[in-house]
Backbone as a printed PyTorch tensor [residue, N CA C, xyz], in Angstrom:
tensor([[[ 12.0530,  -0.0800, -14.7110],
         [ 12.0980,  -0.3680, -13.3060],
         [ 10.9390,  -1.3110, -12.9640]],

        [[ 11.1750,  -2.3360, -12.2190],
         [ 10.1190,  -3.2820, -11.8980],
         [  9.6540,  -3.0590, -10.4390]],

        [[  8.4110,  -3.4070, -10.1970],
         [  7.8310,  -3.2990,  -8.8700],
         [  8.4210,  -4.3730,  -7.9550]],

        [[  8.5110,  -4.0780,  -6.6760],
         [  9.0170,  -5.0380,  -5.7050],
         [  7.8460,  -5.5060,  -4.8120]],

        [[  7.7760,  -6.7910,  -4.5590],
         [  6.6930,  -7.3910,  -3.7460],
         [  7.1420,  -7.4020,  -2.3010]],

        [[  6.2840,  -6.8860,  -1.3970],
         [  6.5660,  -6.9210,   0.0090],
         [  5.9100,  -8.1060,   0.7060]],

        [[  4.8890,  -8.6860,   0.0590],
         [  4.1890,  -9.8160,   0.6680],
         [  3.0840, -10.2940,  -0.2360]],

        [[  2.4270, -11.3600,   0.1990],
         [  1.3100, -11.9420,  -0.5470],
         [  0.1760, -12.2390,   0.4200]],

        [[ -1.0470, -12.1880,  -0.0640],
         [ -2.1890, -12.5890,   0.7310],
         [ -2.6370, -13.9290,   0.1830]],

        [[ -2.7260, -14.9090,   1.0410],
         [ -3.1620, -16.2470,   0.6790],
         [ -4.5270, -16.4850,   1.3060]],

        [[ -5.5080, -16.8350,   0.5260],
         [ -6.8760, -17.0710,   1.0110],
         [ -7.1840, -18.5620,   0.9360]],

        [[ -7.6300, -19.0880,   2.0390],
         [ -8.0280, -20.5100,   2.1230],
         [ -9.3990, -20.7200,   1.4960]],

        [[ -9.6090, -21.8670,   0.9360],
         [-10.8840, -22.1940,   0.3060],
         [-12.0270, -22.2150,   1.3390]],

        [[-11.7080, -22.5960,   2.5290],
         [-12.7020, -22.5930,   3.6420],
         [-11.9840, -22.4440,   4.9670]],

        [[-12.7230, -21.9970,   5.9650],
         [-12.1080, -21.8200,   7.2970],
         [-11.6910, -23.1700,   7.8520]],

        [[-10.5740, -23.2040,   8.5210],
         [-10.0930, -24.4270,   9.1380],
         [ -9.8230, -24.1240,  10.6030]],

        [[ -9.9030, -25.2050,  11.4230],
         [ -9.6680, -25.0790,  12.8630],
         [ -8.2180, -24.6960,  13.0960]],

        [[ -8.0220, -23.8730,  14.1300],
         [ -6.6940, -23.3960,  14.4680],
         [ -5.7060, -24.5280,  14.7030]],

        [[ -6.1600, -25.5400,  15.4070],
         [ -5.2380, -26.6760,  15.7180],
         [ -4.9310, -27.5330,  14.4760]],

        [[ -5.7260, -27.3970,  13.4230],
         [ -5.4650, -28.1310,  12.1850],
         [ -4.5800, -27.3010,  11.2080]],

        [[ -4.3380, -26.0400,  11.5740],
         [ -3.6100, -25.1480,  10.6670],
         [ -2.1060, -25.1700,  10.8440]],

        [[ -1.6300, -25.7970,  11.8730],
         [ -0.1970, -25.7800,  12.1640],
         [  0.6530, -26.2540,  10.9790]],

        [[  0.2580, -27.3520,  10.3200],
         [  1.0630, -27.8440,   9.2060],
         [  1.0720, -26.9080,   8.0380]],

        [[ -0.0560, -26.1950,   7.8030],
         [ -0.0970, -25.2170,   6.6800],
         [  0.8120, -24.0560,   6.9850]],

        [[  0.7770, -23.5260,   8.2240],
         [  1.5830, -22.4040,   8.5710],
         [  3.0870, -22.8060,   8.5440]],

        [[  3.3970, -24.0080,   8.9710],
         [  4.7750, -24.4800,   8.9410],
         [  5.2650, -24.5610,   7.5040]],

        [[  4.4400, -25.0770,   6.5820],
         [  4.8230, -25.1590,   5.2040],
         [  5.0560, -23.7690,   4.6050]],

        [[  4.2280, -22.7840,   4.9350],
         [  4.3960, -21.4480,   4.4160],
         [  5.6930, -20.8080,   4.9150]],

        [[  6.0630, -21.0960,   6.1550],
         [  7.3000, -20.5820,   6.7120],
         [  8.5200, -21.1730,   6.0170]],

        [[  8.3800, -22.3220,   5.3740],
         [  9.4730, -22.9920,   4.7040],
         [  9.7730, -22.3870,   3.3290]],

        [[  8.8470, -21.5460,   2.8490],
         [  9.0470, -20.9410,   1.5330],
         [ 10.1840, -19.8990,   1.6740]],

        [[ 11.0810, -19.9030,   0.7420],
         [ 12.2470, -19.0130,   0.7350],
         [ 11.7710, -17.5670,   0.8390]],

        [[ 12.3480, -16.8340,   1.7730],
         [ 12.0650, -15.4310,   1.9280],
         [ 10.9440, -15.0810,   2.8620]],

        [[ 10.1680, -16.0670,   3.3250],
         [  9.0870, -15.8420,   4.2430],
         [  9.6280, -15.5970,   5.6570]],

        [[  9.2880, -14.4390,   6.2350],
         [  9.7670, -14.1890,   7.5790],
         [  8.6210, -14.2100,   8.6140]],

        [[  7.3610, -14.1760,   8.1530],
         [  6.2770, -14.1270,   9.0840],
         [  5.0190, -14.7750,   8.4620]],

        [[  4.3460, -15.5400,   9.2280],
         [  3.0260, -16.1060,   8.8410],
         [  2.0550, -15.8260,   9.9740]],

        [[  1.0810, -14.9840,   9.7020],
         [  0.0990, -14.6040,  10.7040],
         [ -1.2820, -15.0310,  10.2370]],

        [[ -1.9680, -15.8450,  11.0320],
         [ -3.3240, -16.2510,  10.6500],
         [ -4.2950, -15.0930,  10.8140]],

        [[ -5.3690, -15.1120,  10.0220],
         [ -6.4670, -14.1500,  10.1110],
         [ -7.6610, -14.9030,  10.6260]],

        [[ -8.1330, -14.5260,  11.7720],
         [ -9.2790, -15.2410,  12.4220],
         [-10.5700, -14.8900,  11.7180]],

        [[-11.3390, -15.8930,  11.4320],
         [-12.6530, -15.7080,  10.8040],
         [-13.5300, -14.9530,  11.8000]],

        [[-14.3010, -13.9830,  11.2750],
         [-15.1810, -13.2110,  12.1240],
         [-16.4280, -12.8270,  11.3700]],

        [[-17.2950, -12.0280,  12.0150],
         [-18.5670, -11.6540,  11.3930],
         [-18.3780, -10.8480,  10.1310]],

        [[-17.3900,  -9.9490,  10.1040],
         [-17.1750,  -9.1540,   8.8680],
         [-16.8330, -10.0650,   7.6780]],

        [[-16.0080, -11.0590,   7.9480],
         [-15.6560, -11.9890,   6.8790],
         [-16.8790, -12.7870,   6.4270]],

        [[-17.6830, -13.2010,   7.3460],
         [-18.8880, -13.9820,   6.9940],
         [-19.8670, -13.1300,   6.1570]],

        [[-19.9880, -11.8410,   6.5020],
         [-20.8760, -10.9740,   5.7510],
         [-20.3160, -10.7720,   4.3440]],

        [[-19.0340, -10.5030,   4.2100],
         [-18.3860, -10.3080,   2.9020],
         [-18.5540, -11.5650,   2.0470]],

        [[-18.4050, -12.7360,   2.6340],
         [-18.5380, -13.9920,   1.9070],
         [-19.9470, -14.1390,   1.3820]],

        [[-20.9600, -13.8250,   2.1800],
         [-22.3390, -13.9400,   1.7730],
         [-22.6530, -12.9330,   0.6540]],

        [[-22.0620, -11.7260,   0.7340],
         [-22.2810, -10.7500,  -0.3120],
         [-21.7350, -11.2310,  -1.6540]],

        [[-20.5540, -11.8290,  -1.6280],
         [-19.9240, -12.3410,  -2.8380],
         [-20.7750, -13.4990,  -3.3860]],

        [[-21.2120, -14.3800,  -2.5120],
         [-22.0540, -15.5080,  -2.9590],
         [-23.3330, -14.9660,  -3.6330]],

        [[-23.9420, -13.9500,  -3.0180],
         [-25.1390, -13.3790,  -3.6110],
         [-24.9140, -12.7590,  -4.9760]],

        [[-23.7610, -12.0850,  -5.0880],
         [-23.4170, -11.4560,  -6.3770],
         [-23.1970, -12.5250,  -7.4620]],

        [[-22.4720, -13.5530,  -7.1130],
         [-22.2230, -14.6420,  -8.0880],
         [-23.5220, -15.3410,  -8.4620]],

        [[-24.3350, -15.6310,  -7.4550],
         [-25.6020, -16.2810,  -7.6870],
         [-26.4880, -15.4250,  -8.6750]],

        [[-26.4820, -14.1060,  -8.4580],
         [-27.2650, -13.2130,  -9.3240],
         [-26.7420, -13.2560, -10.7560]],

        [[-25.4150, -13.2740, -10.9050],
         [-24.8410, -13.3120, -12.2520],
         [-25.1390, -14.6470, -12.9510]],

        [[-25.1180, -15.7490, -12.2030],
         [-25.4470, -17.0350, -12.7970],
         [-26.9150, -17.0780, -13.2280]],

        [[-27.7800, -16.5630, -12.3930],
         [-29.2400, -16.4990, -12.7300],
         [-29.4600, -15.6550, -13.9370]],

        [[-28.7600, -14.5320, -14.0430],
         [-28.9050, -13.6410, -15.2220],
         [-28.4060, -14.3360, -16.4650]],

        [[-27.3250, -15.0490, -16.3760],
         [-26.7810, -15.7880, -17.5240],
         [-27.7630, -16.8670, -17.9720]],

        [[-28.3440, -17.5580, -17.0180],
         [-29.3200, -18.5960, -17.3490],
         [-30.5350, -18.0170, -18.0520]],

        [[-30.9990, -16.8570, -17.5940],
         [-32.1400, -16.2060, -18.2340],
         [-31.8120, -15.7900, -19.6840]],

        [[-30.5820, -15.3430, -19.8990],
         [-30.1480, -14.9220, -21.2490],
         [-30.0500, -16.1110, -22.1630]],

        [[-29.7650, -17.2730, -21.6320],
         [-29.6320, -18.4810, -22.4800],
         [-30.9660, -19.1070, -22.8540]],

        [[-32.0080, -18.7000, -22.2190],
         [-33.3210, -19.3050, -22.5020],
         [-33.9670, -18.6710, -23.6940]]])
């Protein structure tokens, strides 16, 4: 028995202005089987999470560089 997908989460590389997003949302709606496209508004929680991830990656890169020396 195989699992069934109910949806997908698509993450943009960077935040875009709402008025610039219309063409992206229209394209997603054109994908077969898509019945809804709802934007997620950038907020403080997302900014904090992004900074935490950047800090984690930065730490791993610095650790790798130390190991290579």
